[in-house]
Short mmCIF file of C-alpha atoms in Angstrom, two decimals:
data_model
loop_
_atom_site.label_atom_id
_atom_site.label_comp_id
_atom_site.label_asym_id
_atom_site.label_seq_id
_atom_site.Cartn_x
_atom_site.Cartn_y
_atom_site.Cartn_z
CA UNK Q 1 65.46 5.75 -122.13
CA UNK Q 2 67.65 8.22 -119.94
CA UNK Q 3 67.21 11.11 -122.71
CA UNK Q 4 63.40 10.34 -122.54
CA UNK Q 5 63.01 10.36 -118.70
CA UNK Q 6 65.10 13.58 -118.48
CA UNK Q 7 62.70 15.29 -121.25
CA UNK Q 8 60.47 14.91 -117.97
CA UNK Q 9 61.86 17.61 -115.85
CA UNK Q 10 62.19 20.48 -118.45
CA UNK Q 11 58.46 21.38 -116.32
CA UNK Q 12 60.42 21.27 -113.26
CA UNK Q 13 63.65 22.88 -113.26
CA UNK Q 14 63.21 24.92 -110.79
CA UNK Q 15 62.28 22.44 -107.94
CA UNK Q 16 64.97 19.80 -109.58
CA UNK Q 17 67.47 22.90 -109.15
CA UNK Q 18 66.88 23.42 -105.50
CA UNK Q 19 67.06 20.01 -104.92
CA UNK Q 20 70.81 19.98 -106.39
CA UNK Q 21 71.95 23.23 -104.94
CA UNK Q 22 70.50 22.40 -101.33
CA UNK Q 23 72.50 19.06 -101.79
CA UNK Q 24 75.79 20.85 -102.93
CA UNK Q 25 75.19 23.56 -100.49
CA UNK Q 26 74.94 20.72 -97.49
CA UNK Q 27 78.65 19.27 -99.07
CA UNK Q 28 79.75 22.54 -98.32
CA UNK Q 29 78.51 23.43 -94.86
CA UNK Q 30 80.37 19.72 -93.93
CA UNK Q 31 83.47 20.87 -94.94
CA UNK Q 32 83.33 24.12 -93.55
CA UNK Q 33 82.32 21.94 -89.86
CA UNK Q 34 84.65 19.41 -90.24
CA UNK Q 35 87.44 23.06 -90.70
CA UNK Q 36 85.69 24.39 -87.75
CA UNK Q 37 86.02 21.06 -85.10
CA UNK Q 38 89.29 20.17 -85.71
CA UNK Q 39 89.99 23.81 -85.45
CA UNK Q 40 88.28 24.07 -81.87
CA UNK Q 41 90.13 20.53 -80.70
CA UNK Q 42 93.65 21.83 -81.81
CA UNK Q 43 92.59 25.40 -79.82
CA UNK Q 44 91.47 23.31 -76.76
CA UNK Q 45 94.02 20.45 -76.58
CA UNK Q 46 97.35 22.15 -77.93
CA UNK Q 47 96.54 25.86 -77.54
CA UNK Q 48 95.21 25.43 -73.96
CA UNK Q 49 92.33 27.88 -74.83
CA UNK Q 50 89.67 28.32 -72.51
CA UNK Q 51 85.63 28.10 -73.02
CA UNK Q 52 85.47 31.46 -73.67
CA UNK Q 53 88.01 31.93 -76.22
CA UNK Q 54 86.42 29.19 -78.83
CA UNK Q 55 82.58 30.40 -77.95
CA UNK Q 56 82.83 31.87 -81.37
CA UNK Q 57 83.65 28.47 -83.45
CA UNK Q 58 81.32 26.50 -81.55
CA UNK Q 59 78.39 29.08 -82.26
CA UNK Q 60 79.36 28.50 -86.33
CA UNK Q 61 79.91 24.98 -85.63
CA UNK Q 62 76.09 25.00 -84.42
CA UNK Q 63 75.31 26.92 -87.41
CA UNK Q 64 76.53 24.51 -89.86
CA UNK Q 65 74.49 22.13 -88.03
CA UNK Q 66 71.59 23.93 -88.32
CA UNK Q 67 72.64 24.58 -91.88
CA UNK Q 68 72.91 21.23 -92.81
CA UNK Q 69 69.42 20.31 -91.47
CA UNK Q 70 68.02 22.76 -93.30
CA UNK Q 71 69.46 21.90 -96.53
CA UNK Q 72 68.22 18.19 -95.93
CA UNK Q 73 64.66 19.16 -95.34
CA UNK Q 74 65.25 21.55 -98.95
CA UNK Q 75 66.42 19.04 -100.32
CA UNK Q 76 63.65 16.34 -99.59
CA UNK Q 77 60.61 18.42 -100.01
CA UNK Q 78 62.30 19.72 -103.45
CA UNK Q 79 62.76 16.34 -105.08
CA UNK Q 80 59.41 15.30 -103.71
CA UNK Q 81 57.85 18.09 -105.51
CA UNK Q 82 59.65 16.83 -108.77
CA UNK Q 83 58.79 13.66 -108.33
CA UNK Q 84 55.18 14.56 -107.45
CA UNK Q 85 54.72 16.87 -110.71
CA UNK Q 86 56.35 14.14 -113.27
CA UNK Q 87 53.90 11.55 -111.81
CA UNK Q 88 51.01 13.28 -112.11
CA UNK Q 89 51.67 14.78 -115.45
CA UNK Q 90 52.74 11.15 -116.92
CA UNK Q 91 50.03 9.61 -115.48
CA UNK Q 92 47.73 11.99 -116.70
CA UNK Q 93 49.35 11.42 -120.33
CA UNK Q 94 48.97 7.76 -120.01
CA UNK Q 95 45.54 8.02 -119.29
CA UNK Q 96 44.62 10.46 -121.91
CA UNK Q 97 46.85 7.97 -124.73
CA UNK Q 98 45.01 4.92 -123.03
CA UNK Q 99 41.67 6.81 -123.66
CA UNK Q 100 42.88 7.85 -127.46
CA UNK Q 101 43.25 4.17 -128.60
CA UNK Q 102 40.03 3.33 -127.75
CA UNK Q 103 38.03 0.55 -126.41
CA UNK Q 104 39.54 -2.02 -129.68
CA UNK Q 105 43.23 -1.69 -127.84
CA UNK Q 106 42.21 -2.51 -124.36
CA UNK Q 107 40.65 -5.31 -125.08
CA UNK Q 108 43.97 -6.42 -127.24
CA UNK Q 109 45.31 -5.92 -123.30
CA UNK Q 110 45.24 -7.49 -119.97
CA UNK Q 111 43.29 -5.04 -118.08
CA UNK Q 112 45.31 -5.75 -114.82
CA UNK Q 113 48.70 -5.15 -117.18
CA UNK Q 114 47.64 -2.05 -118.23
CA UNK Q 115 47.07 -1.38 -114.49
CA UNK Q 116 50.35 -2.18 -113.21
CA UNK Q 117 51.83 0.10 -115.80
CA UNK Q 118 49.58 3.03 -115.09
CA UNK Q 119 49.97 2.59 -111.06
CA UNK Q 120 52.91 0.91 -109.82
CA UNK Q 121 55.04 1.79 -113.18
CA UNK Q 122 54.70 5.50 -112.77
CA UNK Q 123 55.13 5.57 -108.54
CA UNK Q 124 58.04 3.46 -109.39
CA UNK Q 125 59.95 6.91 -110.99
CA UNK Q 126 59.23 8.57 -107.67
CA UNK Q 127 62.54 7.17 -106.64
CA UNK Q 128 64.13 7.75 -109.64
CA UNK Q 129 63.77 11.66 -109.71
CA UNK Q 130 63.53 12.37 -106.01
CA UNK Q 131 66.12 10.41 -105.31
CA UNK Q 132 68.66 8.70 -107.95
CA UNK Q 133 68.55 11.69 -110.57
CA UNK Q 134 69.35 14.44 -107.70
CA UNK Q 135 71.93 12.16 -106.30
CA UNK Q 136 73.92 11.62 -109.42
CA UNK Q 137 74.26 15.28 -110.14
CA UNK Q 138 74.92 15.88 -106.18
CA UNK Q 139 77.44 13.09 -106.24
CA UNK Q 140 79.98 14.73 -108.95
CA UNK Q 141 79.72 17.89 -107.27
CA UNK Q 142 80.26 17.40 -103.72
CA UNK Q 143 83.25 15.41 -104.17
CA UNK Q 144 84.99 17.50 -106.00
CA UNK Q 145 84.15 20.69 -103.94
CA UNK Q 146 85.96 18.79 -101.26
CA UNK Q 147 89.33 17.80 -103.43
CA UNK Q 148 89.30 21.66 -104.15
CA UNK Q 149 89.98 21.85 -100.45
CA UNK Q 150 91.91 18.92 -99.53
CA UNK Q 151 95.01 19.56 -102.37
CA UNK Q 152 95.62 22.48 -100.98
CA UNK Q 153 96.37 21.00 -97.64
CA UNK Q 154 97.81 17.76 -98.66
CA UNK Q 155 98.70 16.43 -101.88
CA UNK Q 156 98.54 13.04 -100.84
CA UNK Q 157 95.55 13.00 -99.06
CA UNK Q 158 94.10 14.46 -102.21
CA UNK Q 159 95.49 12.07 -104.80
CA UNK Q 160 94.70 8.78 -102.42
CA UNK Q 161 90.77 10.68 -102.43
CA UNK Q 162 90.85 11.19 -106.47
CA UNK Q 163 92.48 7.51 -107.10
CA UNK Q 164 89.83 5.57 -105.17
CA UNK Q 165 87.04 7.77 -105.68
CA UNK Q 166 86.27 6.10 -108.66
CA UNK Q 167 86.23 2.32 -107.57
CA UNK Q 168 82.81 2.57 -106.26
CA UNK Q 169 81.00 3.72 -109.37
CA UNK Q 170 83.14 1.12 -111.31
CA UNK Q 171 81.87 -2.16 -109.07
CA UNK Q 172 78.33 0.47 -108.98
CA UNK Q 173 78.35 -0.01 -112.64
CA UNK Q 174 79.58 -3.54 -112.77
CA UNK Q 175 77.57 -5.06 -110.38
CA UNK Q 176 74.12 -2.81 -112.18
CA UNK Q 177 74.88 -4.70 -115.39
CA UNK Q 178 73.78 -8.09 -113.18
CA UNK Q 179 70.94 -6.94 -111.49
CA UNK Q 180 69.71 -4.77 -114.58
CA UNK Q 181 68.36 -8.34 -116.09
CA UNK Q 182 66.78 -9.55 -112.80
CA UNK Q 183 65.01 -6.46 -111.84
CA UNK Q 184 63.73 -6.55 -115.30
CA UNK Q 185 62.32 -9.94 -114.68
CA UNK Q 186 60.80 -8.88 -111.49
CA UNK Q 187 59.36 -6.23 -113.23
CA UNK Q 188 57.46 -8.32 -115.74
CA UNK Q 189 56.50 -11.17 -113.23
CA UNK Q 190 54.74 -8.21 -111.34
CA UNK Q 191 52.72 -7.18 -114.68
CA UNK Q 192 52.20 -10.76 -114.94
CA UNK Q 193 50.94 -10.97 -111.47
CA UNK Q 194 48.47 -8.16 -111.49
CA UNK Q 195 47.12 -9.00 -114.80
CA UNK Q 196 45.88 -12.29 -113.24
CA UNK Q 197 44.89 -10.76 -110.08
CA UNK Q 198 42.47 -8.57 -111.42
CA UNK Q 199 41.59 -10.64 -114.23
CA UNK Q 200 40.50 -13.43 -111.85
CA UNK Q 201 38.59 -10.84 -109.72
CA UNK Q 202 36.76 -9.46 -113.12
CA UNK Q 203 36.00 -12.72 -113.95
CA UNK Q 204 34.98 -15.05 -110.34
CA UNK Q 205 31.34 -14.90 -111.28
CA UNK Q 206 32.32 -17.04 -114.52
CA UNK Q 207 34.69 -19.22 -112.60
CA UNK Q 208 32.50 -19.97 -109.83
CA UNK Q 209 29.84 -20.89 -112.49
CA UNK Q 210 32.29 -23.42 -114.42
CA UNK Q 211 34.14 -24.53 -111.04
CA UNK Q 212 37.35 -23.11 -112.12
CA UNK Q 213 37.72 -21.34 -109.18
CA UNK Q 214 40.41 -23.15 -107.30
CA UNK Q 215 42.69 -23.52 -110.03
CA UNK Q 216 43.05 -19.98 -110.76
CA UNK Q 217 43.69 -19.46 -107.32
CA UNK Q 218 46.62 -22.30 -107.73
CA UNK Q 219 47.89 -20.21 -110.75
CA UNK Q 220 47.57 -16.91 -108.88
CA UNK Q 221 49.94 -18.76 -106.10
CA UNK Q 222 52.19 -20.15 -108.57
CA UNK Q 223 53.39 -16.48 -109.92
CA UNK Q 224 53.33 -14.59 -106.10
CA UNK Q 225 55.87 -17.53 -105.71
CA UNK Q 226 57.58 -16.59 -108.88
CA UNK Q 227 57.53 -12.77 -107.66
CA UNK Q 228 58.59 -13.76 -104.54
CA UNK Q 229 62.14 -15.35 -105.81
CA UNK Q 230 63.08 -12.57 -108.06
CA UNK Q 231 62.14 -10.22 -105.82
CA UNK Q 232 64.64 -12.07 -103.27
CA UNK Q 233 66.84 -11.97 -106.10
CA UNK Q 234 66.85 -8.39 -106.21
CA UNK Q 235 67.15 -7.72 -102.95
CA UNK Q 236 70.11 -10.15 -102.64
CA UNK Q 237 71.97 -8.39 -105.48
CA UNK Q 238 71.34 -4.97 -103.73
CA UNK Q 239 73.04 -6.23 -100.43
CA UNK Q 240 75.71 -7.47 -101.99
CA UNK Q 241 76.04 -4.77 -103.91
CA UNK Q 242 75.83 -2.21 -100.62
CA UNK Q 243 78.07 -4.79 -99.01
CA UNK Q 244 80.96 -4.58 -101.73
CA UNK Q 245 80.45 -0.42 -101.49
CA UNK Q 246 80.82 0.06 -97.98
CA UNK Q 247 83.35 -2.30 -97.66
CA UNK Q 248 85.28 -0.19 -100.44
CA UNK Q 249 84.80 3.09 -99.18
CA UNK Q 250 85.92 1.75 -95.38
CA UNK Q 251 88.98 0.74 -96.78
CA UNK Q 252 89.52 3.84 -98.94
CA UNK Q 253 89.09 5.66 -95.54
CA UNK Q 254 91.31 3.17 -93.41
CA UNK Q 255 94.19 3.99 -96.08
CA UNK Q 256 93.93 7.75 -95.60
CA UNK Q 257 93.93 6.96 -91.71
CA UNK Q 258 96.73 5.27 -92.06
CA UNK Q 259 99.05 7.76 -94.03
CA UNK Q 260 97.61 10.03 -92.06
CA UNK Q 261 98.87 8.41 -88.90
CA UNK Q 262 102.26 7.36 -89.78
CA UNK Q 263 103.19 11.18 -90.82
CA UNK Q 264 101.67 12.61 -87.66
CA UNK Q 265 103.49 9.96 -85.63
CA UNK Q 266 106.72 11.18 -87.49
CA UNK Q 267 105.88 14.94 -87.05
CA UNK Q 268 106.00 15.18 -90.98
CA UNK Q 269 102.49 16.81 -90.36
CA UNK Q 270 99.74 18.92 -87.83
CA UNK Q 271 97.51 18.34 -86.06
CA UNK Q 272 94.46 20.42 -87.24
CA UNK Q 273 94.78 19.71 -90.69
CA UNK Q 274 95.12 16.39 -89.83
CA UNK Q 275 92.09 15.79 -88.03
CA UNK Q 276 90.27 18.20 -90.57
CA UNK Q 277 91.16 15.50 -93.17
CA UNK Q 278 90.23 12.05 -90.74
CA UNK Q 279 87.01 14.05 -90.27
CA UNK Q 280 86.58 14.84 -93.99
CA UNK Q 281 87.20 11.69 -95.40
CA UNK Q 282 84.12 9.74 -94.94
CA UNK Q 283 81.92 12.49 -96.00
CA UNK Q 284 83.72 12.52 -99.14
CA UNK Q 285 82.48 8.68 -100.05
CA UNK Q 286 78.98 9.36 -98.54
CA UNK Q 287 77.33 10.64 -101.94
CA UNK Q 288 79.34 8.03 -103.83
CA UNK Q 289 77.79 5.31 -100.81
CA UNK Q 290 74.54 7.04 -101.58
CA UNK Q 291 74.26 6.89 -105.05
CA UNK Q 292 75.13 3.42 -105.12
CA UNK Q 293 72.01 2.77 -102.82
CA UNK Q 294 69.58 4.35 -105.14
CA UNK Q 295 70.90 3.03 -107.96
CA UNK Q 296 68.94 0.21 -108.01
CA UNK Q 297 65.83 2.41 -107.37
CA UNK Q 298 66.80 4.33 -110.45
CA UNK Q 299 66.99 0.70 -112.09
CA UNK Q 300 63.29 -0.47 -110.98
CA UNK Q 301 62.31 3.41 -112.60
CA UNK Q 302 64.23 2.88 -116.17
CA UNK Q 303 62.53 -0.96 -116.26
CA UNK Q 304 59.10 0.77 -115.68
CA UNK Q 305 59.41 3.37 -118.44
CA UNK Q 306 59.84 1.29 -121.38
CA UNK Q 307 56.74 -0.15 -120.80
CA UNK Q 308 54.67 3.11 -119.95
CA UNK Q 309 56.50 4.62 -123.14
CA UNK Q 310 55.45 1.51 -124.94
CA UNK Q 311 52.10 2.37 -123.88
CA UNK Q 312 52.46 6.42 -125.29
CA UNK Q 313 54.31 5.24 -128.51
CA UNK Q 314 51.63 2.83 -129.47
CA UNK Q 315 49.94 4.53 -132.69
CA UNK Q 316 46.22 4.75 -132.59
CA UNK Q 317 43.96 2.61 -135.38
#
């Protein structure tokens, strides 16, 4: 299904590539700010320089900034414009399938199914390509433009980074395997849902006639509840799962803090690369933090398209 969704974005390569070179270029504008503080604090602090003498470093300090906020707003409006084009083009395609099997397969559907596939199945891969597909790509590269700089400086540092880098994709993974069935299940109690919704509303003039009125509304309670409790589900798997990241990455960075310390305390180290490193740290584990938060958006977006591609592999009669 991965292969299928990427087939998607041959249209839009160029917005897709913007999105991944704003992100990588924003990795590297942190780096070259957290280089340029700890470079001004060890000038102020230890040098004894005055104002005047580190105007110049603050002004690119500024700049990266400024950089940085740029590249965010690239970024954004990029992989909104993917998302934006895939959407409309699927939908379009679904519609246009739909409209190819003719009249004798919708009625072999639940009209408010077919619905749920067409509306909230396709906005459901709006956070799939502006966000999770983007973020995978952005979350190989940035971290390892950032080793590139760190080995250099410290070996340690850099094999501590590489070693424990990898733990959070691992639980990522891991912990994805048990929320891959529940999402699912959310996904088809929502089909479920809508299909009686608008059924009910098609029909009312026939229920009202044969006083059936009230019980469909009890059945129409009786799955919200159902959607309801996987939908808790979900989000109780997600914050677990951001729980279980953050806490990983915080002690990833606490162990780098700590070596850190001990070797500065022992004047086995410098300052400024030092403090380059605290500073760096966390910004290494932000896309890996990041990615882990939209997995599960890329997870609702995967559930989604094997139905609409159920839909647009259906053969016509």
């Amino acid at each position: 299904m991965h292969r299928r969704l990427l087939t998607l974005t041959r249209d839009t390569r160029i917005p897709l590539i913007l999105t991944i070179l704003s992100g990588l270029l924003a990795g590297l504008l942190t780096i070259w700010q957290a280089w340029l503080l700890s470079s001004v604090i060890n000038a102020v602090f230890f040098d004894k320089q005055i104002l005047a003498q580190v105007m110049r470093p603050l002004f690119f300090i500024l700049l990266a900034i400024s950089g940085r906020s740029l590249m965010s707003w690239l970024n954004e409006v990029a992989a909104n414009a993917v998302a934006v084009k895939i959407k409309t083009d699927l939908r379009n395609r679904l519609f246009a399938h739909i409209l190819k099997l003719g009249p004798a397969y919708a009625r072999g559907q639940r009209t408010g199914e077919l619905t749920a596939a067409a509306v909230e199945g396709i906005e459901a891969l709006d956070a799939y390509f502006s966000q999770y597909l983007p973020q995978l790509v952005i979350t190989t590269l940035v971290p390892l433009s950032i080793l590139i700089f760190v080995f250099p400086i410290d070996l340690l540092s850099g094999i501590i980074l590489l070693l424990t880098a990898p733990l959070i994709p691992f639980f990522m993974i891991m912990i994805g395997k048990g929320a891959e069935a529940v999402t699912k299940r959310q996904y088809e109690t929502l089909r479920l849902l809508s299909a009686h919704f608008l059924d009910s509303l098609q029909g009312l003039t026939t229920l009202k006639l044969f006083g059936q009125s009230k019980a469909q509304t009890q059945t129409i309670a009786q799955v919200s509840e159902k959607f309801r409790d996987t939908t808790m589900s979900v989000l109780r798997i997600t914050f677990i799962s951001a729980l279980a990241l953050e806490l990983l990455a915080t002690l990833s960075t606490a162990v780098i803090a700590v070596e850190i310390g001990f070797r500065l305390l022992y004047g086995k180290m410098d300052f400024q690369p030092a403090l380059f490193l605290l500073v760096l740290a966390p910004e290494f584990y932000m896309p890996l933090r990041a990615l882990g938060a939209r997995f599960h958006a890329g997870m609702n977006g995967t559930t989604a398209a094997k139905r609409i591609y159920e839909i647009l592999d259906t053969k016509s009669g």
